[in-house]
mmCIF file of C-alpha atoms and ligand atoms in Angstrom:
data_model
loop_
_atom_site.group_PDB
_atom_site.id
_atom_site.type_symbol
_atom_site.label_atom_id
_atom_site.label_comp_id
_atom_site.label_asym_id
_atom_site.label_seq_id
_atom_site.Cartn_x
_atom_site.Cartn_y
_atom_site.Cartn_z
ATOM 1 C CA UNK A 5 192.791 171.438 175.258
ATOM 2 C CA UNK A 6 189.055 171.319 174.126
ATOM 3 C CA UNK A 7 190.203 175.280 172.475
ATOM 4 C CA UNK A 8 193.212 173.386 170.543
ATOM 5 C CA UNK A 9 191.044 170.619 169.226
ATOM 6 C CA UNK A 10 188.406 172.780 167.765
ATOM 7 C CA UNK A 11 190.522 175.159 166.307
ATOM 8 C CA UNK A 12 192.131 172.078 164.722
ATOM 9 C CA UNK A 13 189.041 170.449 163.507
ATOM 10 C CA UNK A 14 188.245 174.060 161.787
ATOM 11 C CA UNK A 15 191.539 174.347 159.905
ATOM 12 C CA UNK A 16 190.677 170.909 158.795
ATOM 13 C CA UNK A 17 187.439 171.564 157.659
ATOM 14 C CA UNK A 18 189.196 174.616 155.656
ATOM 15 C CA UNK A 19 191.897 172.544 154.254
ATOM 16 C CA UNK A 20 189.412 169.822 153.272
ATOM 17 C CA UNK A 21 187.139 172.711 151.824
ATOM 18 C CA UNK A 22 189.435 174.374 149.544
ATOM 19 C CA UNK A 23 190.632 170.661 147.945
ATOM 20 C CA UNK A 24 187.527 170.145 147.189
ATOM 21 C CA UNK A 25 187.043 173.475 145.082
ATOM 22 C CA UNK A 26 190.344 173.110 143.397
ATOM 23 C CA UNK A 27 189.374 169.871 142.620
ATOM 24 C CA UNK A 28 185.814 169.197 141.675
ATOM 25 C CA UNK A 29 184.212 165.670 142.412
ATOM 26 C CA UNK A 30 184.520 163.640 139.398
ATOM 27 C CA UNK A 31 181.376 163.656 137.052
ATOM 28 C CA UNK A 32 180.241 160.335 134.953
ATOM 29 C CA UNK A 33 177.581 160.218 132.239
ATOM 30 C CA UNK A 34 176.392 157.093 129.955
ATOM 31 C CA UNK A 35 173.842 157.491 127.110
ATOM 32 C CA UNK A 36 172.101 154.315 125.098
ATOM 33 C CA UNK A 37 170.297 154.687 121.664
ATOM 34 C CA UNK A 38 168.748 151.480 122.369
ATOM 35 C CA UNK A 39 169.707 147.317 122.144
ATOM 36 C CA UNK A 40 168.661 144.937 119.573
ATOM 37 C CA UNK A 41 168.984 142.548 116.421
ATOM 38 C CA UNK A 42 171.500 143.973 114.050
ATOM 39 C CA UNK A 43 174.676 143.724 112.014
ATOM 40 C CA UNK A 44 176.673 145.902 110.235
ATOM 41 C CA UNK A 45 175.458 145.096 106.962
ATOM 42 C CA UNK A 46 171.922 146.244 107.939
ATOM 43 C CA UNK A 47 173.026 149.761 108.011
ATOM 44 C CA UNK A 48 174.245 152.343 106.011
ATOM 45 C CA UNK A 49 177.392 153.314 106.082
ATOM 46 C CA UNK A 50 176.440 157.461 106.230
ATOM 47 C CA UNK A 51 173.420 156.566 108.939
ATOM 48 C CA UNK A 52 176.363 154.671 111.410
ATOM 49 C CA UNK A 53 178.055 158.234 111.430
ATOM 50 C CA UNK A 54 175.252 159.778 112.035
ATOM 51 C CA UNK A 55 174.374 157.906 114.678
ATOM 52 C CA UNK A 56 178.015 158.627 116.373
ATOM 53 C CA UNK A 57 177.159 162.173 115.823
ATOM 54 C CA UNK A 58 173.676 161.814 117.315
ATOM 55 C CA UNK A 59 175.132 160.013 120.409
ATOM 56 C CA UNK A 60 178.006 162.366 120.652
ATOM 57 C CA UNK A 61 175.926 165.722 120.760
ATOM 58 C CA UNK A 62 173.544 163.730 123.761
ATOM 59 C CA UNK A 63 176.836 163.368 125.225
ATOM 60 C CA UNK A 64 177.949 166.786 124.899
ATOM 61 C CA UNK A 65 174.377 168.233 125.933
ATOM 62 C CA UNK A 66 174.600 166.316 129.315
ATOM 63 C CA UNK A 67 178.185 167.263 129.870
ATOM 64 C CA UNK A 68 177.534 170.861 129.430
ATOM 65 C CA UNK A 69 175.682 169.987 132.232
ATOM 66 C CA UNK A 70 177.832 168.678 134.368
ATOM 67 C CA UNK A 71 180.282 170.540 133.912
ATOM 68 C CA UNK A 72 179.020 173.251 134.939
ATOM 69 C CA UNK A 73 178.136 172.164 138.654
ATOM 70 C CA UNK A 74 174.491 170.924 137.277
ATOM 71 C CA UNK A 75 172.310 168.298 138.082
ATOM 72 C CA UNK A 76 172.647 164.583 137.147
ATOM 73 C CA UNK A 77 168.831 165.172 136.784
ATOM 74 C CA UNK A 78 169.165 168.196 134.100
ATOM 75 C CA UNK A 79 172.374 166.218 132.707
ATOM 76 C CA UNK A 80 169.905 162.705 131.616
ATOM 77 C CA UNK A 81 167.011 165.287 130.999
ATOM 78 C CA UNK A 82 169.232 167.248 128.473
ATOM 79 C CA UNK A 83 171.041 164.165 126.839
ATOM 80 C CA UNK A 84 167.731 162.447 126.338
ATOM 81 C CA UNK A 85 166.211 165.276 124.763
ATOM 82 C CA UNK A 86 168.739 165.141 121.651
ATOM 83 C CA UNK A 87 167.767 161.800 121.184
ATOM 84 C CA UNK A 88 164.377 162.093 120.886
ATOM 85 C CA UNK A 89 165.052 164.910 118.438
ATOM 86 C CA UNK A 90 167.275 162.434 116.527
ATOM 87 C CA UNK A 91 165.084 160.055 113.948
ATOM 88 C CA UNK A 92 167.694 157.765 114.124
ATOM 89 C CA UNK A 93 166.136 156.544 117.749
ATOM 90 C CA UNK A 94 163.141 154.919 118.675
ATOM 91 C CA UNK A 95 161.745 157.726 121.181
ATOM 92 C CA UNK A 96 160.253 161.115 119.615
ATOM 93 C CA UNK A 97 160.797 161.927 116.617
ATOM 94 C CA UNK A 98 161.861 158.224 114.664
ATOM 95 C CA UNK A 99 159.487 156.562 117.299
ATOM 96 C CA UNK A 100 158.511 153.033 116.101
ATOM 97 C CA UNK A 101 154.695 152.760 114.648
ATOM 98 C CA UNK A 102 151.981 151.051 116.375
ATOM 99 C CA UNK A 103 149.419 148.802 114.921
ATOM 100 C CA UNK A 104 147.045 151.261 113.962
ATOM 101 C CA UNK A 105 149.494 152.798 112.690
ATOM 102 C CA UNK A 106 150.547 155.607 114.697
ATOM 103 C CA UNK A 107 153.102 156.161 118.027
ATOM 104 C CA UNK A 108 152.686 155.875 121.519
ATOM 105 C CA UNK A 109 155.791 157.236 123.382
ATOM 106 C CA UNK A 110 156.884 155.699 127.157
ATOM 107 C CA UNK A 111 159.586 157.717 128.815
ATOM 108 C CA UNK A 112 160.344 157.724 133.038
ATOM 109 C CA UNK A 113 163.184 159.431 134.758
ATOM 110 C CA UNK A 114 164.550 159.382 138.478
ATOM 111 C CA UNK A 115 166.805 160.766 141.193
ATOM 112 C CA UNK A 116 168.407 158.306 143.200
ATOM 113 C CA UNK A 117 169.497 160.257 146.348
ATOM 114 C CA UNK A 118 165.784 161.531 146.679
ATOM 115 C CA UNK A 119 164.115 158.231 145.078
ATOM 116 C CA UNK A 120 161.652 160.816 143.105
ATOM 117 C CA UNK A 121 160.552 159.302 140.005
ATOM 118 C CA UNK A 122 158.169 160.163 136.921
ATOM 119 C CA UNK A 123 157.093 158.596 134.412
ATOM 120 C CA UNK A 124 154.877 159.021 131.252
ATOM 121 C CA UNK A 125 152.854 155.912 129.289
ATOM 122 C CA UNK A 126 151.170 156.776 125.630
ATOM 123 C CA UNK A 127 151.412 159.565 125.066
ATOM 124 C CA UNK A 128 150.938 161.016 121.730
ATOM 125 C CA UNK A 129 150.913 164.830 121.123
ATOM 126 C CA UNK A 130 154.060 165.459 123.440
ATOM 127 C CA UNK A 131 157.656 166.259 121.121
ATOM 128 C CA UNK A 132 159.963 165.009 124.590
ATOM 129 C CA UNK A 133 158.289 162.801 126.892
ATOM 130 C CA UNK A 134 161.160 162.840 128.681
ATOM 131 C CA UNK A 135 160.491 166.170 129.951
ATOM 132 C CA UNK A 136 156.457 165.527 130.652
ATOM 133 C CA UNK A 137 158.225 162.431 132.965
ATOM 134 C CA UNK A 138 159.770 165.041 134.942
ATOM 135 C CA UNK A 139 156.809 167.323 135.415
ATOM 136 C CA UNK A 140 155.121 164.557 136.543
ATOM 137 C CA UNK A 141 157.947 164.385 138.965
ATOM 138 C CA UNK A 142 158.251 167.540 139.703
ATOM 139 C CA UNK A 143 154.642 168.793 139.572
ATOM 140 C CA UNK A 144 152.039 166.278 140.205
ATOM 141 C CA UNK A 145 151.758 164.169 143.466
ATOM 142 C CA UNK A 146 151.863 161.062 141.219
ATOM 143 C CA UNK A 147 154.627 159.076 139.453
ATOM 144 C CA UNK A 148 153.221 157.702 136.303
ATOM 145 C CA UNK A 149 150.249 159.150 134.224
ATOM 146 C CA UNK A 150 148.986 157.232 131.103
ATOM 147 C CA UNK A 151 147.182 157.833 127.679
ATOM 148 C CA UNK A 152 144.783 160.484 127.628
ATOM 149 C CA UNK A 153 145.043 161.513 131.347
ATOM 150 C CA UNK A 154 148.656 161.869 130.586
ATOM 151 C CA UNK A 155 147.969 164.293 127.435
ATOM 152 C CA UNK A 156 145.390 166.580 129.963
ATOM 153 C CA UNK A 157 148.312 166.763 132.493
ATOM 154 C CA UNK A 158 150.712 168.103 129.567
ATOM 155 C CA UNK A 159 147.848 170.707 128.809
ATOM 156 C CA UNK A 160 148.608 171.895 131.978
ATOM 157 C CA UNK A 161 152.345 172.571 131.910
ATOM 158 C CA UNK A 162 153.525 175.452 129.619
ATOM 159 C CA UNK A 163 156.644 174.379 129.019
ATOM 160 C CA UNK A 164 155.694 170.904 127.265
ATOM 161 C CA UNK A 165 156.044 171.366 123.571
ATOM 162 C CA UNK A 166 153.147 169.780 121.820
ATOM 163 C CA UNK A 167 153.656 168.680 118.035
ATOM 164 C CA UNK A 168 151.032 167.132 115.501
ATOM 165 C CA UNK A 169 150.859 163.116 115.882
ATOM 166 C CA UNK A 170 152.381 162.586 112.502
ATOM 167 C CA UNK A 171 155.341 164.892 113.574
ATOM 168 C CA UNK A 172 156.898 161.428 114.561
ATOM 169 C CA UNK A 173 156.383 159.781 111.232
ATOM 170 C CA UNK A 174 159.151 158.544 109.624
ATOM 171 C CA UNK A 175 159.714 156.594 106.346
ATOM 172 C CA UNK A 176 161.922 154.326 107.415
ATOM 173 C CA UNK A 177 159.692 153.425 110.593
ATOM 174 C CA UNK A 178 156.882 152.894 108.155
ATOM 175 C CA UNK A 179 159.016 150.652 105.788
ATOM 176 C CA UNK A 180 159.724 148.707 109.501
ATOM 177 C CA UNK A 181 155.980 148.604 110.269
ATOM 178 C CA UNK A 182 154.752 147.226 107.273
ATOM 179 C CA UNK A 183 157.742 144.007 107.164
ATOM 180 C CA UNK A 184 156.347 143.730 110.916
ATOM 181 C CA UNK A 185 152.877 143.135 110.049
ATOM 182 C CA UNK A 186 153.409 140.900 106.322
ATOM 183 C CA UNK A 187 155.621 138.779 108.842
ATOM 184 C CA UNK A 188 153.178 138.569 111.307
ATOM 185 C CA UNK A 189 151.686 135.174 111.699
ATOM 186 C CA UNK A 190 150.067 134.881 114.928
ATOM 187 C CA UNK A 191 148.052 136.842 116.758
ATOM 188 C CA UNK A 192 150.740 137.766 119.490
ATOM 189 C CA UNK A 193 152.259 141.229 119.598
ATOM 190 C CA UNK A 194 155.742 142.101 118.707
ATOM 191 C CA UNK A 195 158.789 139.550 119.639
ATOM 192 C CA UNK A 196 162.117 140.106 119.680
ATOM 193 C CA UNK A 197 164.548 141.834 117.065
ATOM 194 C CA UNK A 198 161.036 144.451 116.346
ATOM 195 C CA UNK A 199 162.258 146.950 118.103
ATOM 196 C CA UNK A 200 165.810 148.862 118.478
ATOM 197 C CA UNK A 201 166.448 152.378 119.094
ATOM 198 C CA UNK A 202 165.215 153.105 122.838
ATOM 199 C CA UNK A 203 167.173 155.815 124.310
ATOM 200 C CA UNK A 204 168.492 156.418 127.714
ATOM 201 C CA UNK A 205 170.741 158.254 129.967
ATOM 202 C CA UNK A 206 172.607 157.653 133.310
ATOM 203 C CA UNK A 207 174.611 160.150 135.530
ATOM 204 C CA UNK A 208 176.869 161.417 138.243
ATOM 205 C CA UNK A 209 176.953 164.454 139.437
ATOM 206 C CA UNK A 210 179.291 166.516 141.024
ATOM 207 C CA UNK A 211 177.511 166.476 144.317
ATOM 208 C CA UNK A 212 177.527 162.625 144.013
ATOM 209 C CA UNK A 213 173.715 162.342 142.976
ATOM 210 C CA UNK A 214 172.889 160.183 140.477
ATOM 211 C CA UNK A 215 170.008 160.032 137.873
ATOM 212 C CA UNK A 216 168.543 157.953 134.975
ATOM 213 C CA UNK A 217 166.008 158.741 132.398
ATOM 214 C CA UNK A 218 165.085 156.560 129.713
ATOM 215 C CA UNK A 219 161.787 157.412 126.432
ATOM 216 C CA UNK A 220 160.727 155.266 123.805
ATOM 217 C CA UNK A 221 158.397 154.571 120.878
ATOM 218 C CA UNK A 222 157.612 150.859 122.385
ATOM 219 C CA UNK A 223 157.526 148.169 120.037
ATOM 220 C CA UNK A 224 156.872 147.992 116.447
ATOM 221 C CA UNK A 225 153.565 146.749 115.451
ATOM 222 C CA UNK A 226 152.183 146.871 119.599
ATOM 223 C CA UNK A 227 148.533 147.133 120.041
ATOM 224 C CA UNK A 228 146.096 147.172 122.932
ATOM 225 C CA UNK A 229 147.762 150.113 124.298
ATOM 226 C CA UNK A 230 151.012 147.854 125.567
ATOM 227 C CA UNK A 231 153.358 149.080 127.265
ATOM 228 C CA UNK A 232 156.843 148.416 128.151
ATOM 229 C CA UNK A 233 159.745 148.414 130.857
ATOM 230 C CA UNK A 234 160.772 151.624 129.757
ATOM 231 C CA UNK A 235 158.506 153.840 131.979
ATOM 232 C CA UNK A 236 157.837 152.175 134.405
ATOM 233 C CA UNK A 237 160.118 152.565 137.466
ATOM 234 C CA UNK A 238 162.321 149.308 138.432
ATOM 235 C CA UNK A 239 162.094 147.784 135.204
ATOM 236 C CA UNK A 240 163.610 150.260 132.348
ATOM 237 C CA UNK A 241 164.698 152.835 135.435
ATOM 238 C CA UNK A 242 166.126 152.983 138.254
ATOM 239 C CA UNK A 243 168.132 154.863 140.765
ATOM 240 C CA UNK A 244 169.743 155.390 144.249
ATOM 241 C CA UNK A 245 172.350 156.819 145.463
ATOM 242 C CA UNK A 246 174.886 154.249 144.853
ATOM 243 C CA UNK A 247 173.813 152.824 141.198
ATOM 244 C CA UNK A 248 171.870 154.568 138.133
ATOM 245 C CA UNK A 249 170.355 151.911 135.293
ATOM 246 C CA UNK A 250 168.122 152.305 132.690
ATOM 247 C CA UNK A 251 167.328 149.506 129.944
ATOM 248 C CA UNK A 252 166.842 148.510 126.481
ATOM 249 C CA UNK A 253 165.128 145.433 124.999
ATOM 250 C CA UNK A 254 162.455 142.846 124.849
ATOM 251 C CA UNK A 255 160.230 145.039 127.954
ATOM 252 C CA UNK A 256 157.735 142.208 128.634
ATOM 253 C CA UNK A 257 161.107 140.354 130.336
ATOM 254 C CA UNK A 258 162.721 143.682 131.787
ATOM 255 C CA UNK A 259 159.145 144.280 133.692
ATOM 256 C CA UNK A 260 159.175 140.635 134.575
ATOM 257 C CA UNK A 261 162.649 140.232 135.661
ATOM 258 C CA UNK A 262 162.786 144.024 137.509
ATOM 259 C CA UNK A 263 165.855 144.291 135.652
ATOM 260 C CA UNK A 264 166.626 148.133 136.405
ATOM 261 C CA UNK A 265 165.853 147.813 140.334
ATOM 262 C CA UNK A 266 167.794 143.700 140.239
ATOM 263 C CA UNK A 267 171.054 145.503 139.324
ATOM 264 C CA UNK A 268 171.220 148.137 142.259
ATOM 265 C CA UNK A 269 169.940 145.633 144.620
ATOM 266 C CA UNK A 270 172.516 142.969 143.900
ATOM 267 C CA UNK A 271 174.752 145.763 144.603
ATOM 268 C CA UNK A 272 172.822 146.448 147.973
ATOM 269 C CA UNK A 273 172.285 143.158 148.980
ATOM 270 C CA UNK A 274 174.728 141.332 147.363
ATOM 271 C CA UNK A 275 177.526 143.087 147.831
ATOM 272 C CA UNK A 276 178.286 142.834 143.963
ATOM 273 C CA UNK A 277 180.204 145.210 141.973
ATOM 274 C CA UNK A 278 178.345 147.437 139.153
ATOM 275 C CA UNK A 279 179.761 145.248 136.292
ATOM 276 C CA UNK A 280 178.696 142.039 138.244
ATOM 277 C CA UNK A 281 175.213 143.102 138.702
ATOM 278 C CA UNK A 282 174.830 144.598 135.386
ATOM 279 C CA UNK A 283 176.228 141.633 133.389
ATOM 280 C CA UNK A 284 174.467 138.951 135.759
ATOM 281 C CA UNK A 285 171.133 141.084 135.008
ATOM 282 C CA UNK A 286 171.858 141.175 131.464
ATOM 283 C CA UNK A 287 173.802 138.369 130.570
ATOM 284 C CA UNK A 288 172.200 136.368 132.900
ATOM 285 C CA UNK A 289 168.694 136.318 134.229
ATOM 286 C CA UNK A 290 167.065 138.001 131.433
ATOM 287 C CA UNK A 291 168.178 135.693 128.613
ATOM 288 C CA UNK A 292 167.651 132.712 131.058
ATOM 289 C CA UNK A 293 164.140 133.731 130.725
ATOM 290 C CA UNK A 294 164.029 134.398 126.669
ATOM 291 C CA UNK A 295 164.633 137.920 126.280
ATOM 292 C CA UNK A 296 167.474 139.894 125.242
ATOM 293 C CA UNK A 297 168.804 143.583 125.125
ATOM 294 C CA UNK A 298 170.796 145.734 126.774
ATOM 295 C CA UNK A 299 171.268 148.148 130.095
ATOM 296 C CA UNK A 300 174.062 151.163 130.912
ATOM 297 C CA UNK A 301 174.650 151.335 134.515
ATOM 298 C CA UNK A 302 176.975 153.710 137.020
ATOM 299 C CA UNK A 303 177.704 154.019 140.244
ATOM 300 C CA UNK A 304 178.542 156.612 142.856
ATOM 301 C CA UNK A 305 182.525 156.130 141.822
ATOM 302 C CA UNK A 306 181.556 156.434 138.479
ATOM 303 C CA UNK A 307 182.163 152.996 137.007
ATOM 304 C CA UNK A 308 180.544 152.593 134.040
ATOM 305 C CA UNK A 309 178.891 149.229 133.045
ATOM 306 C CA UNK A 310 177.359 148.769 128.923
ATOM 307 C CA UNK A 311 176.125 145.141 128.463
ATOM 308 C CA UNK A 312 173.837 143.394 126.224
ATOM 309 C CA UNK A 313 172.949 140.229 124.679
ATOM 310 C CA UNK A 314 172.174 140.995 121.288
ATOM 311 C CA UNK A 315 174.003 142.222 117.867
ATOM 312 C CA UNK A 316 174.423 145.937 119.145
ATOM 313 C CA UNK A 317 173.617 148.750 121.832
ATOM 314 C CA UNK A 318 173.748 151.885 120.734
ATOM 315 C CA UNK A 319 176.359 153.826 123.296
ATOM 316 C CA UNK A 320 177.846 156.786 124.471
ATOM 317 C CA UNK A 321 180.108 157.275 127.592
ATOM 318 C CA UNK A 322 181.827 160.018 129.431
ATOM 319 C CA UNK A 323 183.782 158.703 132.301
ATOM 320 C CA UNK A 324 185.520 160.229 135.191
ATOM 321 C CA UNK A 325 188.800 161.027 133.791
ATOM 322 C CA UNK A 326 187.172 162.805 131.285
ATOM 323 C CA UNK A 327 187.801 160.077 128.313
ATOM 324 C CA UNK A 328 184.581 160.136 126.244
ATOM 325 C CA UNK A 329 183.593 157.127 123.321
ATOM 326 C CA UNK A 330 180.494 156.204 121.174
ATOM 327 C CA UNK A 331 180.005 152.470 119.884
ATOM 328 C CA UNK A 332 177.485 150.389 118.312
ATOM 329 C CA UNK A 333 178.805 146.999 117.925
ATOM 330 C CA UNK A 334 180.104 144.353 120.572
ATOM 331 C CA UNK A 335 183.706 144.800 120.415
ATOM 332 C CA UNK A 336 183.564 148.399 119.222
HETATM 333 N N1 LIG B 569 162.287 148.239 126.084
HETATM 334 C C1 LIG B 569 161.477 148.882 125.090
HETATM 335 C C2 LIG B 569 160.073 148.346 125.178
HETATM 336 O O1 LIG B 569 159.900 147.167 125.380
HETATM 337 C C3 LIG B 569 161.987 148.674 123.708
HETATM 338 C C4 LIG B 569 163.459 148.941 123.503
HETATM 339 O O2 LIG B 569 164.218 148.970 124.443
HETATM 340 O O3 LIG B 569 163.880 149.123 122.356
HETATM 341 O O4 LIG B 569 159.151 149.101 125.001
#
């Protein structure tokens, strides 16, 4: 009898097996070029399809991925990457200028099934901060190195491109700089609508692991060395097993409200779906407070979740049944 059973658990096992190669798990992936402050009119008509373009080739970078059997880790990783390359985004190359000016770039990533995390803060000198994030992940004992000691890590690791400081110049950021600081009144640093163009990435692998990965330039116009939600862990990114978020907008309020680690754990705790605790996050807490921007969101189904409070969010999306979509405006 005991014979019979396990011989009929085994054929199980096998029938269960091959389904699962004929049919690979179902892969998700959601990219942001960041939240903010704007209307059609403020943008060229050539830069909007540009920007599709941009977000498309992230998208197709992280899907090669995918695809493939890879990593939700090297998926974000290699999505991010192309928009940091783009100048269209605030992160690399098109990062926003500080006050002095020049650019201080903020990028974290993280696994969710593992909880490993790194994250960057500063940095100058490095062409994807990103990918420092995930040596500091991968190859430090620490999760989050700043300014200088950051730069003396990325010395260390042979593989981190290093570019001149005005390789991130662009005129446009300038142009954005300069409005910043003849508007500037007071002596507080940037509010909202100066900044736009933070990019992240969220996804789901075919093992059923989930990571998110998020870089910026900051805020236009910052000083004091400030630094945003965007690397630090909870706040721009987050991830577990069951939910992937990372963020874009006014950081001061994302760090203050938790806003990355508030949407998985309504999930956990709450019970919530992923479009619940997204849009109560977003929608909800964060403007209650006075800020505004944006968050994409999945979870280990791969639901997809996109909101934000302001004009636009820059957005990409790849979804489970393969259907695939960039957007900038609300009702795009
Ligand atoms: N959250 C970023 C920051 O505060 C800015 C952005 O998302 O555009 O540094």
């Amino acid at each position: 009898m005991r014979l019979v059973y396990l011989v009929l658990l085994a054929g199980f096992a096998m029938s269960h097996d091959s389904v699962a190669r004929d049919k690979p798990a179902a892969t998700a992936l959601v990219i942001h070029g960041g939240a903010g402050v704007i209307s059609r009119a403020d943008i060229p008509e050539q830069d909007l399809d540009e920007i599709h373009a941009a977000l498309d080739r992230a998208l197709t970078a992280g899907e090669a991925v995918l695809s493939k059997g890879g990593t939700a880790l090297d998926a974000v990783t290699a999505a991010v990457v192309v928009l940091e390359d783009s100048p269209f985004f605030n992160a690399g190359k098109g990062a926003v200028y500080n006050a002095e000016g020049g650019h201080e770039l903020d990028a974290s990533i993280m696994e969710g099934h593992s909880r490993r995390a790194g994250a960057v803060a500063g940095v100058t000198t490095v062409r994807n901060p990103i990918q420092l994030a995930r040596e500091v992940m991968e190859h430090s004992p620490h999760v989050m190195l700043a300014g200088e000691g950051a730069e003396a890590f990325a010395d260390t690791r042979s593989s981190i491109v290093r570019v001149a400081r005005d390789y991130f110049d662009t005129p446009h950021r300038l142009q954005q700089l300069r409005k910043a600081q003849a508007e500037q009144k007071s002596a507080a640093v940037s509010g909202p609508g100066t900044y736009f163009g933070t990019v992240g990435a969220v996804a789901l692998d075919r093992h059923g692991h989930i990571a998110a990965a998020t870089s910026t330039g900051g805020m236009t116009n910052k000083r004091w060395s400030r630094v945003g939600d965007s690397p630090i862990i909870g706040a721009g990114t987050y991830a577990t097993e069951d939910c992937g978020v990372s963020g874009t907008g006014w950081g001061e309020y994302y760090i203050r409200a938790v806003a990355a680690h508030d949407i998985c754990a309504r999930m956990a705790y709450r019970g919530d779906t992923l479009a619940q605790a997204a849009d109560a996050v977003i929608n909800g807490h964060i403007p209650r407070l006075g800020g505004d921007g944006g968050a994409i969101a999945l979870d280990r189904h791969g639901n997809i979740a996109m909101p934000f409070n302001t004009g636009g969010m820059y957005r990409g999306w790849i979804k489970p049944d393969g259907s695939r979509g960039t957007a900038i405006f609300k009702g795009d």
